[in-house]
Amino acid sequence: MSNLALAVKARSIPVGNRAASLYRSMARELPRVLVIYDIDIPEPDARQTIKNYFYANGQIKDQRVNDMLVEKGYMELEETLLQHKQRSHLMRLFEGYTTHEGGARKHLLPDATSEEIFLRE
C-alpha cells in the first residue's frame, strides 16, 4: 500500500500542534469538497461538524494515538479530494443533514402500529 502525499506531509510536520494543522487543512479544502460532491450544506455548519469531530477526540493524551489520528485524518482528506469516496460517505459525516430514504424507510420503530406494519409489507 503506497503512502498518500498528505499522509507523508503529516509525518513531516514538526511536533507542534499537528491536529490544528490538520484542521486548518480541512477547513481550507472544505469549500472545494462541498462543490465536488454537490453537498448542499452551509459552509459554517459543515465546518462546525468537523470541529465537533476534533473536540470529540480532544481528551486523548497518548501522543502515539494522536499521531495516528492526525495521519488518518490526512489520509481521509486526501482520499476525499481524490474522489475515492461517494457522496453518501460524506453525508454520513454530516448526519444531522441527511434525509433517511431508501432502506431506512423500511425500518420499524418498536412502537409501530399495526397499520405501519401492514404498509411496510
PDB file of C-alpha atoms in Angstrom:
ATOM      1  CA  MET A   1       0.000   0.000   0.000  1.00  0.00           C
ATOM      2  CA  SER A   2       1.530   3.279  -1.043  1.00  0.00           C
ATOM      3  CA  ASN A   3       1.628   6.341   1.141  1.00  0.00           C
ATOM      4  CA  LEU A   4      -0.542   9.254   0.157  1.00  0.00           C
ATOM      5  CA  ALA A   5       1.108  12.669  -0.193  1.00  0.00           C
ATOM      6  CA  LEU A   6      -0.855  14.346   2.588  1.00  0.00           C
ATOM      7  CA  ALA A   7      -0.138  11.477   4.977  1.00  0.00           C
ATOM      8  CA  VAL A   8       3.557  11.904   4.236  1.00  0.00           C
ATOM      9  CA  LYS A   9       3.098  15.617   4.927  1.00  0.00           C
ATOM     10  CA  ALA A  10       1.520  14.722   8.271  1.00  0.00           C
ATOM     11  CA  ARG A  11       4.655  12.826   9.275  1.00  0.00           C
ATOM     12  CA  SER A  12       6.896  15.724   8.295  1.00  0.00           C
ATOM     13  CA  ILE A  13       5.045  18.363  10.337  1.00  0.00           C
ATOM     14  CA  PRO A  14       7.041  19.458  13.377  1.00  0.00           C
ATOM     15  CA  VAL A  15       5.847  18.104  16.687  1.00  0.00           C
ATOM     16  CA  GLY A  16       3.965  21.369  17.455  1.00  0.00           C
ATOM     17  CA  ASN A  17       0.203  21.161  17.119  1.00  0.00           C
ATOM     18  CA  ARG A  18      -0.411  18.676  14.335  1.00  0.00           C
ATOM     19  CA  ALA A  19      -4.140  18.476  14.992  1.00  0.00           C
ATOM     20  CA  ALA A  20      -4.509  22.233  14.464  1.00  0.00           C
ATOM     21  CA  SER A  21      -2.599  21.961  11.206  1.00  0.00           C
ATOM     22  CA  LEU A  22      -4.916  19.168  10.066  1.00  0.00           C
ATOM     23  CA  TYR A  23      -7.979  21.213  10.998  1.00  0.00           C
ATOM     24  CA  ARG A  24      -6.685  24.207   9.016  1.00  0.00           C
ATOM     25  CA  SER A  25      -6.045  21.956   6.012  1.00  0.00           C
ATOM     26  CA  MET A  26      -9.560  20.533   6.222  1.00  0.00           C
ATOM     27  CA  ALA A  27     -11.115  23.969   6.644  1.00  0.00           C
ATOM     28  CA  ARG A  28      -9.146  25.233   3.638  1.00  0.00           C
ATOM     29  CA  GLU A  29     -10.343  22.362   1.430  1.00  0.00           C
ATOM     30  CA  LEU A  30     -13.930  22.280   2.711  1.00  0.00           C
ATOM     31  CA  PRO A  31     -15.459  24.601   0.063  1.00  0.00           C
ATOM     32  CA  ARG A  32     -13.923  22.535  -2.720  1.00  0.00           C
ATOM     33  CA  VAL A  33     -15.172  19.275  -1.183  1.00  0.00           C
ATOM     34  CA  LEU A  34     -18.697  20.659  -0.872  1.00  0.00           C
ATOM     35  CA  VAL A  35     -18.647  21.645  -4.559  1.00  0.00           C
ATOM     36  CA  ILE A  36     -17.058  18.425  -5.814  1.00  0.00           C
ATOM     37  CA  TYR A  37     -19.599  16.219  -4.051  1.00  0.00           C
ATOM     38  CA  ASP A  38     -22.525  18.621  -4.589  1.00  0.00           C
ATOM     39  CA  ILE A  39     -23.361  18.775  -0.897  1.00  0.00           C
ATOM     40  CA  ASP A  40     -25.868  21.491  -0.099  1.00  0.00           C
ATOM     41  CA  ILE A  41     -24.845  22.319   3.458  1.00  0.00           C
ATOM     42  CA  PRO A  42     -23.873  25.809   4.602  1.00  0.00           C
ATOM     43  CA  GLU A  43     -20.114  26.034   4.931  1.00  0.00           C
ATOM     44  CA  PRO A  44     -20.153  27.271   8.573  1.00  0.00           C
ATOM     45  CA  ASP A  45     -22.330  24.309   9.576  1.00  0.00           C
ATOM     46  CA  ALA A  46     -20.015  21.863   7.809  1.00  0.00           C
ATOM     47  CA  ARG A  47     -17.001  23.479   9.465  1.00  0.00           C
ATOM     48  CA  GLN A  48     -18.714  23.187  12.874  1.00  0.00           C
ATOM     49  CA  THR A  49     -19.365  19.491  12.264  1.00  0.00           C
ATOM     50  CA  ILE A  50     -15.686  18.933  11.504  1.00  0.00           C
ATOM     51  CA  LYS A  51     -14.737  20.905  14.607  1.00  0.00           C
ATOM     52  CA  ASN A  52     -17.004  18.673  16.695  1.00  0.00           C
ATOM     53  CA  TYR A  53     -15.091  15.599  15.483  1.00  0.00           C
ATOM     54  CA  PHE A  54     -11.866  17.218  16.653  1.00  0.00           C
ATOM     55  CA  TYR A  55     -13.374  18.096  20.040  1.00  0.00           C
ATOM     56  CA  ALA A  56     -14.643  14.524  20.428  1.00  0.00           C
ATOM     57  CA  ASN A  57     -11.027  13.318  20.367  1.00  0.00           C
ATOM     58  CA  GLY A  58      -9.676  16.219  22.422  1.00  0.00           C
ATOM     59  CA  GLN A  59      -9.348  14.213  25.654  1.00  0.00           C
ATOM     60  CA  ILE A  60      -6.831  11.754  24.160  1.00  0.00           C
ATOM     61  CA  LYS A  61      -3.428  12.299  25.795  1.00  0.00           C
ATOM     62  CA  ASP A  62      -1.348   9.464  24.308  1.00  0.00           C
ATOM     63  CA  GLN A  63       0.958  11.020  21.714  1.00  0.00           C
ATOM     64  CA  ARG A  64       1.088   7.858  19.593  1.00  0.00           C
ATOM     65  CA  VAL A  65      -2.692   7.785  19.341  1.00  0.00           C
ATOM     66  CA  ASN A  66      -2.762  11.497  18.485  1.00  0.00           C
ATOM     67  CA  ASP A  67      -0.182  10.963  15.731  1.00  0.00           C
ATOM     68  CA  MET A  68      -2.189   8.055  14.356  1.00  0.00           C
ATOM     69  CA  LEU A  69      -5.407  10.099  14.334  1.00  0.00           C
ATOM     70  CA  VAL A  70      -3.726  13.022  12.583  1.00  0.00           C
ATOM     71  CA  GLU A  71      -2.191  10.773   9.955  1.00  0.00           C
ATOM     72  CA  LYS A  72      -5.516   9.026   9.433  1.00  0.00           C
ATOM     73  CA  GLY A  73      -7.188  12.433   9.106  1.00  0.00           C
ATOM     74  CA  TYR A  74      -4.766  13.480   6.391  1.00  0.00           C
ATOM     75  CA  MET A  75      -5.366  10.204   4.574  1.00  0.00           C
ATOM     76  CA  GLU A  76      -9.145  10.710   4.769  1.00  0.00           C
ATOM     77  CA  LEU A  77      -8.761  14.256   3.439  1.00  0.00           C
ATOM     78  CA  GLU A  78      -6.652  13.145   0.514  1.00  0.00           C
ATOM     79  CA  GLU A  79      -8.968  10.254  -0.356  1.00  0.00           C
ATOM     80  CA  THR A  80     -11.856  12.701  -0.287  1.00  0.00           C
ATOM     81  CA  LEU A  81     -10.058  15.143  -2.564  1.00  0.00           C
ATOM     82  CA  LEU A  82      -9.119  12.356  -4.974  1.00  0.00           C
ATOM     83  CA  GLN A  83     -12.811  11.374  -5.061  1.00  0.00           C
ATOM     84  CA  HIS A  84     -12.258   7.890  -3.706  1.00  0.00           C
ATOM     85  CA  LYS A  85     -15.430   8.383  -1.680  1.00  0.00           C
ATOM     86  CA  GLN A  86     -19.023   8.673  -2.696  1.00  0.00           C
ATOM     87  CA  ARG A  87     -21.413  11.415  -1.740  1.00  0.00           C
ATOM     88  CA  SER A  88     -23.219   9.173   0.738  1.00  0.00           C
ATOM     89  CA  HIS A  89     -19.961   8.547   2.620  1.00  0.00           C
ATOM     90  CA  LEU A  90     -19.575  12.254   3.270  1.00  0.00           C
ATOM     91  CA  MET A  91     -23.237  12.760   4.046  1.00  0.00           C
ATOM     92  CA  ARG A  92     -22.836  10.200   6.802  1.00  0.00           C
ATOM     93  CA  LEU A  93     -20.382  12.611   8.458  1.00  0.00           C
ATOM     94  CA  PHE A  94     -22.938  15.412   8.325  1.00  0.00           C
ATOM     95  CA  GLU A  95     -25.590  13.147   9.805  1.00  0.00           C
ATOM     96  CA  GLY A  96     -27.872  15.896  11.028  1.00  0.00           C
ATOM     97  CA  TYR A  97     -28.435  16.999   7.424  1.00  0.00           C
ATOM     98  CA  THR A  98     -29.315  13.706   5.796  1.00  0.00           C
ATOM     99  CA  THR A  99     -32.762  12.511   4.913  1.00  0.00           C
ATOM    100  CA  HIS A 100     -33.438   8.887   5.701  1.00  0.00           C
ATOM    101  CA  GLU A 101     -34.718   7.426   2.485  1.00  0.00           C
ATOM    102  CA  GLY A 102     -34.233   4.146   0.732  1.00  0.00           C
ATOM    103  CA  GLY A 103     -33.542   1.230   3.063  1.00  0.00           C
ATOM    104  CA  ALA A 104     -34.041   3.272   6.235  1.00  0.00           C
ATOM    105  CA  ARG A 105     -37.717   3.831   5.442  1.00  0.00           C
ATOM    106  CA  LYS A 106     -38.333   0.097   5.875  1.00  0.00           C
ATOM    107  CA  HIS A 107     -37.176   0.019   9.485  1.00  0.00           C
ATOM    108  CA  LEU A 108     -39.936  -0.069  12.046  1.00  0.00           C
ATOM    109  CA  LEU A 109     -39.783   1.552  15.432  1.00  0.00           C
ATOM    110  CA  PRO A 110     -40.527  -0.599  18.489  1.00  0.00           C
ATOM    111  CA  ASP A 111     -43.837   1.213  18.985  1.00  0.00           C
ATOM    112  CA  ALA A 112     -45.020   0.776  15.379  1.00  0.00           C
ATOM    113  CA  THR A 113     -48.728   0.482  14.828  1.00  0.00           C
ATOM    114  CA  SER A 114     -50.325  -2.425  13.011  1.00  0.00           C
ATOM    115  CA  GLU A 115     -51.107  -0.067  10.125  1.00  0.00           C
ATOM    116  CA  GLU A 116     -47.396   0.808   9.712  1.00  0.00           C
ATOM    117  CA  ILE A 117     -46.519  -2.881   9.800  1.00  0.00           C
ATOM    118  CA  PHE A 118     -49.137  -3.614   7.118  1.00  0.00           C
ATOM    119  CA  LEU A 119     -47.964  -0.720   4.904  1.00  0.00           C
ATOM    120  CA  ARG A 120     -44.370  -1.851   5.147  1.00  0.00           C
ATOM    121  CA  GLU A 121     -45.084  -5.263   3.724  1.00  0.00           C
TER     122      GLU A 121
END
